[in-house]
mmCIF file of N, CA and C in Angstrom:
data_model
loop_
_atom_site.group_PDB
_atom_site.id
_atom_site.type_symbol
_atom_site.label_atom_id
_atom_site.label_comp_id
_atom_site.label_asym_id
_atom_site.label_seq_id
_atom_site.Cartn_x
_atom_site.Cartn_y
_atom_site.Cartn_z
ATOM 1 N N MET A 1 92.762 58.591 72.640
ATOM 2 C CA MET A 1 93.260 59.677 73.724
ATOM 3 C C MET A 1 92.008 60.654 72.821
ATOM 4 N N ASN A 2 91.489 62.341 73.570
ATOM 5 C CA ASN A 2 91.168 63.536 73.690
ATOM 6 C C ASN A 2 92.421 64.669 73.307
ATOM 7 N N ASN A 3 92.701 65.280 71.957
ATOM 8 C CA ASN A 3 93.726 66.471 71.977
ATOM 9 C C ASN A 3 92.869 67.610 71.438
ATOM 10 N N GLN A 4 91.382 67.991 72.248
ATOM 11 C CA GLN A 4 91.199 68.858 72.263
ATOM 12 C C GLN A 4 91.182 69.659 73.540
ATOM 13 N N PRO A 5 91.245 71.081 73.502
ATOM 14 C CA PRO A 5 91.265 71.716 74.688
ATOM 15 C C PRO A 5 90.158 72.530 75.290
ATOM 16 N N TYR A 6 89.950 71.917 76.391
ATOM 17 C CA TYR A 6 88.637 71.898 77.129
ATOM 18 C C TYR A 6 87.898 73.957 77.301
ATOM 19 N N ILE A 7 86.719 74.266 76.929
ATOM 20 C CA ILE A 7 86.808 75.872 76.460
ATOM 21 C C ILE A 7 84.994 75.220 77.832
ATOM 22 N N PRO A 8 85.006 75.506 78.154
ATOM 23 C CA PRO A 8 84.581 75.872 79.704
ATOM 24 C C PRO A 8 82.998 76.630 79.122
ATOM 25 N N PRO A 9 81.628 76.419 79.734
ATOM 26 C CA PRO A 9 80.664 76.787 79.725
ATOM 27 C C PRO A 9 80.329 78.146 79.099
ATOM 28 N N PRO A 10 79.691 79.618 78.348
ATOM 29 C CA PRO A 10 80.379 81.114 78.905
ATOM 30 C C PRO A 10 79.849 81.179 80.206
ATOM 31 N N GLU A 11 78.784 80.930 80.712
ATOM 32 C CA GLU A 11 78.530 81.199 82.359
ATOM 33 C C GLU A 11 79.484 80.863 83.038
ATOM 34 N N VAL A 12 80.917 79.658 82.911
ATOM 35 C CA VAL A 12 82.194 79.694 83.451
ATOM 36 C C VAL A 12 82.783 80.359 83.541
ATOM 37 N N LYS A 13 83.156 80.452 81.611
ATOM 38 C CA LYS A 13 83.612 81.396 81.448
ATOM 39 C C LYS A 13 83.719 83.151 81.694
ATOM 40 N N ALA A 14 82.774 83.269 82.227
ATOM 41 C CA ALA A 14 82.107 85.199 82.272
ATOM 42 C C ALA A 14 83.345 84.532 83.891
ATOM 43 N N ARG A 15 82.428 84.170 84.977
ATOM 44 C CA ARG A 15 82.572 83.837 86.039
ATOM 45 C C ARG A 15 84.091 83.732 86.173
ATOM 46 N N LEU A 16 85.259 83.076 85.491
ATOM 47 C CA LEU A 16 85.862 83.033 85.974
ATOM 48 C C LEU A 16 87.077 84.163 85.788
ATOM 49 N N THR A 17 85.711 84.889 84.257
ATOM 50 C CA THR A 17 86.898 86.434 83.728
ATOM 51 C C THR A 17 87.043 87.133 85.100
ATOM 52 N N GLU A 18 85.644 87.226 85.215
ATOM 53 C CA GLU A 18 85.180 88.190 85.976
ATOM 54 C C GLU A 18 86.593 88.227 87.207
ATOM 55 N N ASN A 19 86.149 87.033 88.316
ATOM 56 C CA ASN A 19 87.278 86.606 88.618
ATOM 57 C C ASN A 19 89.198 87.056 89.100
ATOM 58 N N LEU A 20 89.254 86.748 86.918
ATOM 59 C CA LEU A 20 90.551 87.361 87.219
ATOM 60 C C LEU A 20 91.078 88.884 87.911
ATOM 61 N N ARG A 21 89.431 89.069 86.671
ATOM 62 C CA ARG A 21 89.638 90.796 86.724
ATOM 63 C C ARG A 21 89.664 91.063 88.328
ATOM 64 N N LYS A 22 88.876 90.874 88.961
ATOM 65 C CA LYS A 22 88.475 90.858 90.501
ATOM 66 C C LYS A 22 89.713 90.510 91.732
ATOM 67 N N ALA A 23 91.164 89.783 90.763
ATOM 68 C CA ALA A 23 92.575 90.027 91.190
ATOM 69 C C ALA A 23 93.532 90.630 90.869
ATOM 70 N N ASP A 24 93.263 90.770 90.188
ATOM 71 C CA ASP A 24 93.621 91.422 88.833
ATOM 72 C C ASP A 24 93.991 93.256 89.712
ATOM 73 N N GLU A 25 93.214 93.684 89.763
ATOM 74 C CA GLU A 25 92.270 94.888 90.344
ATOM 75 C C GLU A 25 93.200 95.105 91.912
ATOM 76 N N GLN A 26 93.098 93.693 92.584
ATOM 77 C CA GLN A 26 93.606 93.774 94.122
ATOM 78 C C GLN A 26 95.028 93.224 93.102
ATOM 79 N N MET A 27 95.589 92.599 93.163
ATOM 80 C CA MET A 27 97.425 92.905 93.524
ATOM 81 C C MET A 27 97.101 94.048 92.361
ATOM 82 N N LYS A 28 96.888 95.329 91.892
ATOM 83 C CA LYS A 28 97.327 96.178 91.221
ATOM 84 C C LYS A 28 96.873 97.107 92.624
ATOM 85 N N GLU A 29 96.145 97.388 93.752
ATOM 86 C CA GLU A 29 96.365 98.280 94.881
ATOM 87 C C GLU A 29 97.538 97.585 95.632
ATOM 88 N N VAL A 30 97.305 96.700 96.192
ATOM 89 C CA VAL A 30 98.885 95.979 97.175
ATOM 90 C C VAL A 30 99.992 96.901 96.170
ATOM 91 N N GLY A 31 100.165 96.662 95.112
ATOM 92 C CA GLY A 31 101.316 96.845 94.441
ATOM 93 C C GLY A 31 101.515 98.695 94.655
ATOM 94 N N GLU A 32 100.709 99.309 95.371
ATOM 95 C CA GLU A 32 100.099 101.331 94.800
ATOM 96 C C GLU A 32 100.408 101.145 96.851
ATOM 97 N N GLN A 33 100.376 100.456 97.333
ATOM 98 C CA GLN A 33 100.004 100.332 98.773
ATOM 99 C C GLN A 33 101.910 100.157 99.198
ATOM 100 N N LEU A 34 102.591 98.754 97.947
ATOM 101 C CA LEU A 34 103.024 98.747 98.653
ATOM 102 C C LEU A 34 104.196 99.769 98.075
ATOM 103 N N ASP A 35 104.039 101.031 97.332
ATOM 104 C CA ASP A 35 104.670 102.041 96.692
ATOM 105 C C ASP A 35 104.438 102.304 97.403
ATOM 106 N N LYS A 36 103.958 102.891 98.584
ATOM 107 C CA LYS A 36 103.629 103.768 99.351
ATOM 108 C C LYS A 36 104.782 103.525 100.608
ATOM 109 N N LEU A 37 104.517 102.007 101.007
ATOM 110 C CA LEU A 37 104.957 102.007 102.574
ATOM 111 C C LEU A 37 107.009 101.851 102.194
ATOM 112 N N ILE A 38 107.212 101.581 100.632
ATOM 113 C CA ILE A 38 108.690 101.989 100.152
ATOM 114 C C ILE A 38 109.125 103.756 100.218
ATOM 115 N N ALA A 39 108.299 104.627 99.931
ATOM 116 C CA ALA A 39 108.384 105.535 100.137
ATOM 117 C C ALA A 39 108.446 106.295 101.130
ATOM 118 N N HIS A 40 107.415 105.960 101.789
ATOM 119 C CA HIS A 40 108.185 106.280 103.125
ATOM 120 C C HIS A 40 108.346 105.330 104.294
ATOM 121 N N LEU A 41 109.533 104.473 104.405
ATOM 122 C CA LEU A 41 110.546 103.912 104.894
ATOM 123 C C LEU A 41 112.463 104.542 104.388
ATOM 124 N N ASP A 42 111.731 104.900 102.872
ATOM 125 C CA ASP A 42 112.773 105.917 101.887
ATOM 126 C C ASP A 42 112.668 107.058 103.115
ATOM 127 N N ALA A 43 111.988 108.135 103.044
ATOM 128 C CA ALA A 43 111.933 108.526 104.150
ATOM 129 C C ALA A 43 112.223 108.468 104.696
ATOM 130 N N GLN A 44 112.013 107.638 106.022
ATOM 131 C CA GLN A 44 111.929 107.284 107.113
ATOM 132 C C GLN A 44 114.079 107.160 107.283
ATOM 133 N N ILE A 45 114.058 106.258 106.191
ATOM 134 C CA ILE A 45 115.505 106.644 105.865
ATOM 135 C C ILE A 45 116.554 107.239 106.488
ATOM 136 N N ALA A 46 115.929 108.425 105.377
ATOM 137 C CA ALA A 46 117.515 109.548 104.976
ATOM 138 C C ALA A 46 116.488 111.413 105.978
ATOM 139 N N ILE A 47 115.737 110.667 107.104
ATOM 140 C CA ILE A 47 115.827 111.526 108.021
ATOM 141 C C ILE A 47 116.259 110.754 109.548
ATOM 142 N N GLN A 48 117.305 109.710 109.128
ATOM 143 C CA GLN A 48 118.252 109.502 110.102
ATOM 144 C C GLN A 48 119.342 109.704 110.804
ATOM 145 N N PRO A 49 119.911 110.555 111.374
ATOM 146 C CA PRO A 49 121.255 110.600 111.457
ATOM 147 C C PRO A 49 122.969 109.903 111.072
ATOM 148 N N GLN A 50 123.331 110.048 110.361
ATOM 149 C CA GLN A 50 124.316 109.867 110.126
ATOM 150 C C GLN A 50 125.268 109.024 110.867
ATOM 151 N N ARG A 51 125.962 107.777 110.688
ATOM 152 C CA ARG A 51 127.146 107.471 111.895
ATOM 153 C C ARG A 51 128.066 107.916 111.158
ATOM 154 N N THR A 52 129.170 108.731 112.327
ATOM 155 C CA THR A 52 129.547 108.551 111.642
ATOM 156 C C THR A 52 131.499 106.882 111.759
ATOM 157 N N GLN A 53 131.550 107.388 112.593
ATOM 158 C CA GLN A 53 132.064 104.861 113.102
ATOM 159 C C GLN A 53 130.789 104.983 113.000
ATOM 160 N N PRO A 54 131.531 103.387 112.669
ATOM 161 C CA PRO A 54 130.220 101.712 112.455
ATOM 162 C C PRO A 54 130.616 101.555 114.806
ATOM 163 N N THR A 55 129.309 101.667 115.484
ATOM 164 C CA THR A 55 129.283 100.630 116.292
ATOM 165 C C THR A 55 130.166 99.552 116.871
ATOM 166 N N LYS A 56 131.185 99.423 117.827
ATOM 167 C CA LYS A 56 132.730 98.694 118.276
ATOM 168 C C LYS A 56 131.076 97.729 119.144
ATOM 169 N N ILE A 57 131.345 96.216 118.808
ATOM 170 C CA ILE A 57 131.056 95.637 120.647
ATOM 171 C C ILE A 57 131.844 95.030 120.597
ATOM 172 N N ARG A 58 131.738 95.300 121.903
ATOM 173 C CA ARG A 58 132.858 95.451 123.455
ATOM 174 C C ARG A 58 132.651 93.563 123.220
ATOM 175 N N GLU A 59 133.420 93.345 123.252
ATOM 176 C CA GLU A 59 133.264 91.539 123.949
ATOM 177 C C GLU A 59 133.946 91.187 125.215
ATOM 178 N N LYS A 60 133.022 90.966 125.951
ATOM 179 C CA LYS A 60 133.386 90.543 128.026
ATOM 180 C C LYS A 60 133.947 89.821 127.994
ATOM 181 N N SER A 61 134.716 90.706 128.595
ATOM 182 C CA SER A 61 136.337 90.292 129.894
ATOM 183 C C SER A 61 136.153 89.550 130.780
#
């Protein structure tokens, strides 16, 4: 058996490294968008009127 790790050629390594950098940047952008969405939803929840008592569901008679 060959226990040596596979080391890709330099051009493959460079391409894969660049792909990882792009993916990392995209994930950061998604994280920022999610942070903005959470802040927006928090603001929307904050302006909702507060209920004084829970709403009761009427049973059919």
